[in-house]
């Protein structure tokens, strides 16, 4: 019977391989995995296995009442945003296009070298604000949740409830806007320097010599889509025998409800943005599955698929956001001398939902125990990213245990990403 179950698991896991995936990123939430570069498919424990690989709940060799393998976790919370997201928010707050418009009005009222310098500075400021976001991906991923994970000898289970807001978008600087700002800079530099530098641009002035305000004609945009997801799931796992080999398998049936968001903003007038939402009231069923195998006391392999049953969410504009299966493989190595090492990789490329870059992460991390402390560090790389999104990200974090109570934190400020994660837990 166990061989039939395991055969079914492998058939289902590998049947998702040829899919063209449209999905949110695999998702790394808890501080331990965030600090270890996002790895966890083979290195998770009862506190975070339900997020990565439910089969890991059955990895323990002793009974739960003897080894306290179980965890109550609340809260587990994390937030990850791209640097580009921060730049777009700052652009809306600072409103540099309005500053350029005001400086043009000031110059036309009193055309002096000083007011011309004001237009020149405002043009450069707007150009400097727009250039970093040109065709770059903005992403955000935040979650808060609760986990009850029960790790036991050869079997285990978990309950999870979470609220996640995830999405991405892209900032687009048009060639026309880039040229217009270049013309303003050259033309006003020509005025300020009395012809010593820059270039004349008579098309920027009307017949009366007034500088034309063309900020209302800027066409650069920021667009994005996101999902606010509520998930509830119950994980189950067992240790089964196949050809005289022990293998752990796990399932997480879960129900998901979501609200779809769409955002469009003209960067030429960042105060004129539109944000629309549509609640999808129906709860949808999906399933996470995983397998893991200990090759010896030090080395473990894992394979997991999330959202085996695809999810669909409609947008207010009539579009659709799909979440297809996500497949990830991992390995973990434990050494008394060199600590605990983990390596994960997305087997499938996950397409963006809002027009940003796709994701396919390679994650590497380590954990070193020093008395009651756990020191963690890692690295992750988006193998299919462009520009800033192709840069590697270094991660770090720590954890502290006192009489079964744990506090874990992680922090990321590297490459394109800014992230933080916090978790409180109690072993039982």
Short mmCIF file of C-alpha atoms in Angstrom, two decimals:
data_model
loop_
_atom_site.label_atom_id
_atom_site.label_comp_id
_atom_site.label_asym_id
_atom_site.label_seq_id
_atom_site.Cartn_x
_atom_site.Cartn_y
_atom_site.Cartn_z
CA UNK A 1 0.00 0.00 0.00
CA UNK A 2 2.79 2.43 0.91
CA UNK A 3 4.52 1.76 -2.42
CA UNK A 4 1.35 2.66 -4.30
CA UNK A 5 1.04 5.91 -2.36
CA UNK A 6 4.67 6.82 -2.99
CA UNK A 7 4.39 5.96 -6.68
CA UNK A 8 1.37 8.26 -6.93
CA UNK A 9 3.29 11.06 -5.19
CA UNK A 10 6.20 10.87 -7.65
CA UNK A 11 3.88 10.72 -10.66
CA UNK A 12 2.07 13.85 -9.48
CA UNK A 13 5.26 15.71 -8.58
CA UNK A 14 6.95 15.17 -11.92
CA UNK A 15 3.79 15.63 -13.96
CA UNK A 16 4.01 19.38 -13.26
CA UNK A 17 7.50 19.64 -14.79
CA UNK A 18 6.48 20.53 -18.36
CA UNK A 19 3.98 23.19 -17.28
CA UNK A 20 4.42 26.77 -18.45
CA UNK A 21 4.09 28.32 -15.05
CA UNK A 22 2.35 31.58 -14.26
CA UNK A 23 2.78 32.03 -10.55
CA UNK A 24 3.91 34.12 -7.66
CA UNK A 25 7.38 33.27 -6.25
CA UNK A 26 7.69 30.04 -4.26
CA UNK A 27 7.57 32.02 -1.03
CA UNK A 28 10.02 32.28 1.85
CA UNK A 29 8.48 33.59 5.06
CA UNK A 30 10.04 32.40 8.32
CA UNK A 31 13.25 34.03 9.60
CA UNK A 32 15.25 30.80 9.55
CA UNK A 33 14.79 30.22 5.84
CA UNK A 34 14.91 33.94 4.97
CA UNK A 35 18.29 34.18 6.70
CA UNK A 36 19.50 31.04 4.91
CA UNK A 37 18.92 32.48 1.46
CA UNK A 38 15.43 31.05 1.11
CA UNK A 39 16.41 27.39 1.45
CA UNK A 40 14.13 24.99 3.30
CA UNK A 41 12.84 22.13 1.10
CA UNK A 42 15.20 19.65 2.75
CA UNK A 43 16.23 21.62 5.85
CA UNK A 44 12.91 22.65 7.40
CA UNK A 45 11.59 21.65 10.82
CA UNK A 46 8.14 21.43 12.37
CA UNK A 47 8.01 25.24 12.65
CA UNK A 48 8.31 25.92 8.91
CA UNK A 49 7.87 22.60 7.08
CA UNK A 50 4.28 23.48 6.20
CA UNK A 51 5.61 26.41 4.12
CA UNK A 52 8.20 24.33 2.26
CA UNK A 53 7.81 20.58 2.36
CA UNK A 54 5.19 18.87 4.56
CA UNK A 55 7.06 15.56 4.45
CA UNK A 56 9.66 17.02 6.84
CA UNK A 57 7.14 16.72 9.68
CA UNK A 58 7.83 12.96 9.66
CA UNK A 59 11.63 13.23 9.76
CA UNK A 60 11.98 12.78 13.52
CA UNK A 61 13.26 9.55 15.09
CA UNK A 62 11.82 9.99 18.59
CA UNK A 63 8.34 10.50 19.97
CA UNK A 64 7.12 14.07 20.31
CA UNK A 65 6.55 13.83 24.08
CA UNK A 66 10.18 12.81 24.59
CA UNK A 67 12.06 15.15 22.26
CA UNK A 68 9.70 18.15 22.04
CA UNK A 69 9.78 18.10 18.26
CA UNK A 70 6.69 20.28 17.90
CA UNK A 71 6.29 24.05 17.61
CA UNK A 72 3.59 26.61 18.21
CA UNK A 73 4.45 29.66 16.11
CA UNK A 74 2.82 33.07 16.39
CA UNK A 75 3.47 35.34 14.82
CA UNK A 76 5.51 34.45 11.80
CA UNK A 77 5.74 37.65 9.80
CA UNK A 78 7.89 38.88 6.96
CA UNK A 79 8.03 41.68 4.44
CA UNK A 80 10.12 41.82 1.29
CA UNK A 81 10.17 44.67 -1.22
CA UNK A 82 12.44 45.62 -4.07
CA UNK A 83 14.55 48.75 -4.07
CA UNK A 84 12.62 49.80 -7.18
CA UNK A 85 9.38 49.67 -5.19
CA UNK A 86 10.90 52.13 -2.73
CA UNK A 87 12.01 54.37 -5.60
CA UNK A 88 8.49 54.46 -7.07
CA UNK A 89 6.98 55.27 -3.67
CA UNK A 90 9.56 58.03 -3.15
CA UNK A 91 8.77 59.39 -6.61
CA UNK A 92 5.10 59.68 -5.73
CA UNK A 93 5.89 61.32 -2.37
CA UNK A 94 8.47 63.80 -3.67
CA UNK A 95 6.47 64.68 -6.80
CA UNK A 96 9.50 65.90 -8.79
CA UNK A 97 7.43 66.51 -11.94
CA UNK A 98 5.42 69.11 -10.01
CA UNK A 99 8.68 70.68 -8.85
CA UNK A 100 9.74 70.96 -12.51
CA UNK A 101 6.40 72.52 -13.45
CA UNK A 102 6.67 75.03 -10.59
CA UNK A 103 10.24 75.96 -11.56
CA UNK A 104 9.12 76.61 -15.15
CA UNK A 105 6.35 78.91 -13.89
CA UNK A 106 8.87 80.73 -11.69
CA UNK A 107 11.25 81.17 -14.62
CA UNK A 108 8.52 82.54 -16.89
CA UNK A 109 7.52 85.05 -14.21
CA UNK A 110 11.13 86.20 -13.75
CA UNK A 111 13.52 84.86 -16.43
CA UNK A 112 16.88 85.26 -14.70
CA UNK A 113 19.95 83.06 -14.46
CA UNK A 114 18.89 82.00 -10.96
CA UNK A 115 15.42 80.87 -12.03
CA UNK A 116 16.92 79.15 -15.09
CA UNK A 117 19.23 77.25 -12.74
CA UNK A 118 16.10 76.18 -10.83
CA UNK A 119 14.58 74.66 -13.98
CA UNK A 120 17.88 72.96 -14.81
CA UNK A 121 18.13 71.44 -11.33
CA UNK A 122 14.48 70.30 -11.35
CA UNK A 123 14.95 68.66 -14.78
CA UNK A 124 17.99 66.78 -13.59
CA UNK A 125 16.21 65.69 -10.41
CA UNK A 126 13.30 64.25 -12.37
CA UNK A 127 15.66 62.50 -14.77
CA UNK A 128 17.63 61.04 -11.86
CA UNK A 129 14.41 59.79 -10.26
CA UNK A 130 13.08 58.16 -13.44
CA UNK A 131 16.24 56.54 -14.79
CA UNK A 132 16.73 54.00 -11.95
CA UNK A 133 13.23 52.57 -12.42
CA UNK A 134 13.39 52.35 -16.21
CA UNK A 135 12.15 48.86 -17.14
CA UNK A 136 13.05 47.50 -13.71
CA UNK A 137 10.90 45.09 -11.70
CA UNK A 138 9.13 46.21 -8.55
CA UNK A 139 8.01 43.42 -6.25
CA UNK A 140 6.51 43.06 -2.80
CA UNK A 141 5.72 40.05 -0.64
CA UNK A 142 4.44 40.21 2.92
CA UNK A 143 2.84 37.67 5.21
CA UNK A 144 1.62 37.19 8.76
CA UNK A 145 0.53 33.80 10.01
CA UNK A 146 0.26 31.17 12.70
CA UNK A 147 1.56 27.60 12.64
CA UNK A 148 1.05 24.61 14.90
CA UNK A 149 3.57 22.03 13.74
CA UNK A 150 3.63 18.55 15.30
CA UNK A 151 6.73 16.55 14.48
CA UNK A 152 6.63 12.92 15.55
CA UNK A 153 8.37 9.65 14.95
CA UNK A 154 7.66 8.61 11.36
CA UNK A 155 4.58 10.82 11.09
CA UNK A 156 3.53 14.37 11.74
CA UNK A 157 1.04 17.11 11.07
CA UNK A 158 0.55 20.85 11.09
CA UNK A 159 -2.09 23.54 10.93
CA UNK A 160 -1.43 26.87 9.25
CA UNK A 161 -3.40 30.03 8.68
CA UNK A 162 -1.86 33.03 6.96
CA UNK A 163 -2.57 36.30 5.23
CA UNK A 164 -0.22 37.13 2.33
CA UNK A 165 0.02 40.16 0.05
CA UNK A 166 2.19 39.48 -2.99
CA UNK A 167 2.64 41.07 -6.38
CA UNK A 168 4.95 42.75 -8.82
CA UNK A 169 5.06 45.43 -11.45
CA UNK A 170 7.34 47.41 -13.68
CA UNK A 171 8.32 51.03 -14.17
CA UNK A 172 8.52 52.15 -17.80
CA UNK A 173 10.45 55.24 -18.87
CA UNK A 174 9.49 56.04 -22.45
CA UNK A 175 11.98 57.23 -25.05
CA UNK A 176 9.92 60.40 -25.56
CA UNK A 177 10.17 61.31 -21.86
CA UNK A 178 13.89 60.61 -21.78
CA UNK A 179 14.41 62.85 -24.81
CA UNK A 180 12.21 65.63 -23.41
CA UNK A 181 14.15 65.76 -20.15
CA UNK A 182 17.44 65.72 -22.05
CA UNK A 183 16.20 68.66 -24.12
CA UNK A 184 15.23 70.61 -21.00
CA UNK A 185 18.65 69.97 -19.46
CA UNK A 186 20.54 70.94 -22.61
CA UNK A 187 18.35 73.98 -23.28
CA UNK A 188 18.52 75.39 -19.75
CA UNK A 189 22.23 74.62 -19.48
CA UNK A 190 22.65 76.69 -22.64
CA UNK A 191 20.72 79.57 -21.03
CA UNK A 192 22.55 79.40 -17.69
CA UNK A 193 26.02 79.22 -19.29
CA UNK A 194 25.21 81.94 -21.84
CA UNK A 195 25.90 79.50 -24.66
CA UNK A 196 29.14 78.08 -23.26
CA UNK A 197 27.63 74.60 -22.79
CA UNK A 198 24.44 72.75 -23.54
CA UNK A 199 22.51 73.27 -26.76
CA UNK A 200 19.82 75.67 -27.94
CA UNK A 201 16.32 74.22 -28.06
CA UNK A 202 14.02 76.89 -29.51
CA UNK A 203 11.15 74.37 -29.68
CA UNK A 204 10.95 74.57 -25.88
CA UNK A 205 9.93 78.26 -26.01
CA UNK A 206 6.83 79.98 -27.38
CA UNK A 207 6.77 83.09 -29.56
CA UNK A 208 6.94 85.33 -26.47
CA UNK A 209 10.03 83.61 -25.10
CA UNK A 210 8.18 81.71 -22.38
CA UNK A 211 9.43 78.24 -21.54
CA UNK A 212 6.78 75.67 -22.39
CA UNK A 213 5.62 73.43 -19.54
CA UNK A 214 5.37 69.95 -21.03
CA UNK A 215 5.31 67.94 -17.81
CA UNK A 216 1.67 67.11 -18.48
CA UNK A 217 2.76 65.28 -21.64
CA UNK A 218 5.06 62.81 -19.89
CA UNK A 219 4.00 59.25 -20.71
CA UNK A 220 6.14 57.07 -18.42
CA UNK A 221 4.12 54.68 -16.27
CA UNK A 222 4.27 52.31 -13.33
CA UNK A 223 1.97 49.30 -13.49
CA UNK A 224 1.48 46.35 -11.20
CA UNK A 225 -0.81 43.58 -10.03
CA UNK A 226 -1.06 41.84 -6.70
CA UNK A 227 -3.00 39.33 -4.65
CA UNK A 228 -4.16 39.46 -1.05
CA UNK A 229 -4.41 35.78 -0.11
CA UNK A 230 -5.91 34.10 2.93
CA UNK A 231 -4.81 30.49 3.33
CA UNK A 232 -5.84 27.75 5.74
CA UNK A 233 -4.32 24.29 5.56
CA UNK A 234 -3.69 21.07 7.44
CA UNK A 235 -0.50 19.14 6.70
CA UNK A 236 -0.07 15.39 7.12
CA UNK A 237 3.08 13.32 6.71
CA UNK A 238 4.25 9.73 7.04
CA UNK A 239 7.39 7.67 6.77
CA UNK A 240 6.84 4.85 4.26
CA UNK A 241 8.99 2.06 2.89
CA UNK A 242 9.83 1.63 -0.79
CA UNK A 243 12.13 -1.19 -1.88
CA UNK A 244 13.48 -1.42 1.67
CA UNK A 245 14.18 2.31 1.76
CA UNK A 246 12.50 4.74 4.12
CA UNK A 247 11.03 7.84 2.48
CA UNK A 248 8.97 10.64 4.03
CA UNK A 249 5.91 11.90 2.16
CA UNK A 250 3.58 14.76 3.02
CA UNK A 251 0.42 16.52 1.88
CA UNK A 252 -1.09 19.89 2.75
CA UNK A 253 -4.70 20.27 1.60
CA UNK A 254 -5.57 23.95 1.87
CA UNK A 255 -8.25 26.48 1.06
CA UNK A 256 -7.40 29.87 -0.42
CA UNK A 257 -9.40 33.07 -0.82
CA UNK A 258 -8.00 36.07 -2.64
CA UNK A 259 -8.50 39.69 -3.64
CA UNK A 260 -6.90 40.86 -6.88
CA UNK A 261 -5.37 44.35 -7.18
CA UNK A 262 -4.37 46.35 -10.24
CA UNK A 263 -2.37 49.58 -10.13
CA UNK A 264 -1.60 52.05 -12.90
CA UNK A 265 0.13 55.39 -12.48
CA UNK A 266 1.44 57.95 -14.93
CA UNK A 267 4.89 58.80 -13.63
CA UNK A 268 4.58 62.12 -15.42
CA UNK A 269 1.90 62.92 -12.87
CA UNK A 270 2.31 60.52 -9.98
CA UNK A 271 -0.73 61.95 -8.21
CA UNK A 272 -2.96 60.60 -10.98
CA UNK A 273 -2.77 56.87 -10.26
CA UNK A 274 -5.57 54.34 -10.29
CA UNK A 275 -5.89 51.36 -7.99
CA UNK A 276 -8.64 48.80 -8.44
CA UNK A 277 -9.51 45.71 -6.43
CA UNK A 278 -11.83 42.80 -6.87
CA UNK A 279 -12.67 40.34 -4.13
CA UNK A 280 -12.97 36.71 -5.15
CA UNK A 281 -15.32 35.53 -2.41
CA UNK A 282 -15.21 31.81 -3.18
CA UNK A 283 -12.74 29.64 -1.32
CA UNK A 284 -10.62 27.58 -3.70
CA UNK A 285 -9.05 24.22 -2.93
CA UNK A 286 -5.45 23.37 -3.70
CA UNK A 287 -2.77 21.01 -2.46
CA UNK A 288 0.92 21.10 -1.53
CA UNK A 289 2.93 17.87 -1.65
CA UNK A 290 6.45 16.84 -0.81
CA UNK A 291 8.88 13.97 -0.42
CA UNK A 292 12.20 13.78 1.41
CA UNK A 293 14.84 11.12 1.86
CA UNK A 294 17.69 10.87 4.36
CA UNK A 295 20.64 9.28 2.58
CA UNK A 296 22.54 9.03 5.86
CA UNK A 297 22.67 10.85 9.18
CA UNK A 298 24.13 13.95 7.52
CA UNK A 299 22.62 14.30 4.04
CA UNK A 300 18.96 14.75 3.10
CA UNK A 301 17.21 15.41 -0.22
CA UNK A 302 13.80 16.98 -0.72
CA UNK A 303 11.31 17.74 -3.48
CA UNK A 304 8.11 19.75 -3.09
CA UNK A 305 5.32 21.15 -5.23
CA UNK A 306 3.05 23.98 -4.15
CA UNK A 307 -0.45 24.68 -5.43
CA UNK A 308 -0.81 21.41 -7.31
CA UNK A 309 -4.38 22.42 -8.14
CA UNK A 310 -4.12 25.74 -10.06
CA UNK A 311 -5.82 28.83 -8.63
CA UNK A 312 -7.61 31.56 -10.60
CA UNK A 313 -8.45 35.11 -9.53
CA UNK A 314 -10.31 37.60 -11.70
CA UNK A 315 -9.45 41.31 -11.79
CA UNK A 316 -11.84 44.23 -11.97
CA UNK A 317 -10.71 45.07 -15.51
CA UNK A 318 -11.76 41.62 -16.68
CA UNK A 319 -8.31 40.05 -16.57
CA UNK A 320 -7.19 36.99 -14.69
CA UNK A 321 -4.33 36.14 -12.35
CA UNK A 322 -3.36 32.47 -12.26
CA UNK A 323 -1.26 30.60 -9.74
CA UNK A 324 0.08 27.39 -11.25
CA UNK A 325 2.10 24.62 -9.55
CA UNK A 326 5.56 25.54 -8.29
CA UNK A 327 8.23 22.84 -8.08
CA UNK A 328 11.36 23.11 -5.96
CA UNK A 329 14.17 20.70 -5.08
CA UNK A 330 16.61 20.91 -2.20
CA UNK A 331 19.39 19.26 -0.24
CA UNK A 332 20.61 19.66 3.33
CA UNK A 333 23.85 18.62 5.00
CA UNK A 334 24.47 18.54 8.74
CA UNK A 335 27.99 18.52 10.15
CA UNK A 336 29.10 18.77 13.76
CA UNK A 337 32.15 20.75 12.62
CA UNK A 338 30.80 22.85 9.76
CA UNK A 339 27.21 23.55 10.78
CA UNK A 340 24.00 22.97 8.85
CA UNK A 341 23.97 23.72 5.12
CA UNK A 342 21.02 23.88 2.75
CA UNK A 343 20.67 24.28 -1.01
CA UNK A 344 17.38 24.87 -2.88
CA UNK A 345 16.48 25.53 -6.49
CA UNK A 346 13.23 26.27 -8.28
CA UNK A 347 12.88 23.56 -10.91
CA UNK A 348 10.36 25.65 -12.81
CA UNK A 349 10.50 29.28 -13.87
CA UNK A 350 7.70 31.21 -12.16
CA UNK A 351 6.20 33.86 -14.41
CA UNK A 352 5.33 37.21 -12.89
CA UNK A 353 1.72 38.24 -12.35
CA UNK A 354 2.19 41.98 -12.89
CA UNK A 355 4.55 42.38 -15.82
CA UNK A 356 7.80 42.24 -13.84
CA UNK A 357 10.62 39.74 -14.15
CA UNK A 358 10.05 36.02 -13.79
CA UNK A 359 11.71 34.19 -10.91
CA UNK A 360 13.73 31.00 -10.63
CA UNK A 361 15.77 31.12 -7.46
CA UNK A 362 18.92 29.30 -6.47
CA UNK A 363 19.29 29.49 -2.68
CA UNK A 364 22.21 28.55 -0.44
CA UNK A 365 22.38 29.00 3.32
CA UNK A 366 24.05 27.88 6.51
CA UNK A 367 23.24 27.72 10.21
CA UNK A 368 25.69 27.50 13.10
CA UNK A 369 24.60 26.75 16.66
CA UNK A 370 26.45 28.48 19.49
CA UNK A 371 24.91 27.46 22.83
CA UNK A 372 21.42 29.03 22.86
CA UNK A 373 22.09 31.05 19.73
CA UNK A 374 21.69 30.17 16.07
CA UNK A 375 23.71 32.22 13.58
CA UNK A 376 22.54 32.12 9.97
CA UNK A 377 23.61 33.50 6.61
CA UNK A 378 22.83 32.81 2.99
CA UNK A 379 22.78 33.84 -0.63
CA UNK A 380 20.16 33.66 -3.36
CA UNK A 381 20.17 34.42 -7.05
CA UNK A 382 17.34 34.83 -9.54
CA UNK A 383 18.58 32.81 -12.50
CA UNK A 384 16.19 34.47 -14.97
CA UNK A 385 16.24 38.06 -13.70
CA UNK A 386 17.25 41.18 -15.63
CA UNK A 387 19.06 44.31 -14.52
CA UNK A 388 19.00 44.77 -10.75
CA UNK A 389 16.74 41.72 -10.43
CA UNK A 390 19.60 39.53 -11.71
CA UNK A 391 21.92 40.56 -8.88
CA UNK A 392 22.64 38.15 -6.05
CA UNK A 393 21.20 38.79 -2.59
CA UNK A 394 23.05 38.16 0.68
CA UNK A 395 20.95 37.30 3.73
CA UNK A 396 21.54 37.00 7.45
CA UNK A 397 19.74 36.39 10.72
CA UNK A 398 19.84 34.88 14.16
CA UNK A 399 17.74 32.95 16.63
CA UNK A 400 17.71 32.55 20.41
CA UNK A 401 16.17 29.78 22.54
CA UNK A 402 15.35 29.92 26.23
CA UNK A 403 13.41 27.14 27.95
CA UNK A 404 11.63 26.16 24.78
CA UNK A 405 10.74 29.72 23.76
CA UNK A 406 12.34 30.96 20.57
CA UNK A 407 12.83 34.34 18.95
CA UNK A 408 14.10 34.41 15.37
CA UNK A 409 14.85 37.39 13.15
CA UNK A 410 16.26 37.87 9.66
CA UNK A 411 17.34 40.92 7.71
CA UNK A 412 18.14 41.49 4.04
CA UNK A 413 19.55 44.67 2.50
CA UNK A 414 21.42 43.48 -0.54
CA UNK A 415 21.13 43.68 -4.30
CA UNK A 416 17.57 44.53 -5.37
CA UNK A 417 15.87 43.38 -2.17
CA UNK A 418 14.99 44.77 1.25
CA UNK A 419 13.44 42.29 3.66
CA UNK A 420 12.87 41.54 7.33
CA UNK A 421 11.28 38.61 9.12
CA UNK A 422 10.24 37.90 12.72
CA UNK A 423 9.02 34.78 14.46
CA UNK A 424 8.04 33.85 18.01
CA UNK A 425 7.72 30.16 18.82
CA UNK A 426 7.41 27.68 21.63
CA UNK A 427 8.45 24.05 21.53
CA UNK A 428 6.22 21.41 23.05
#
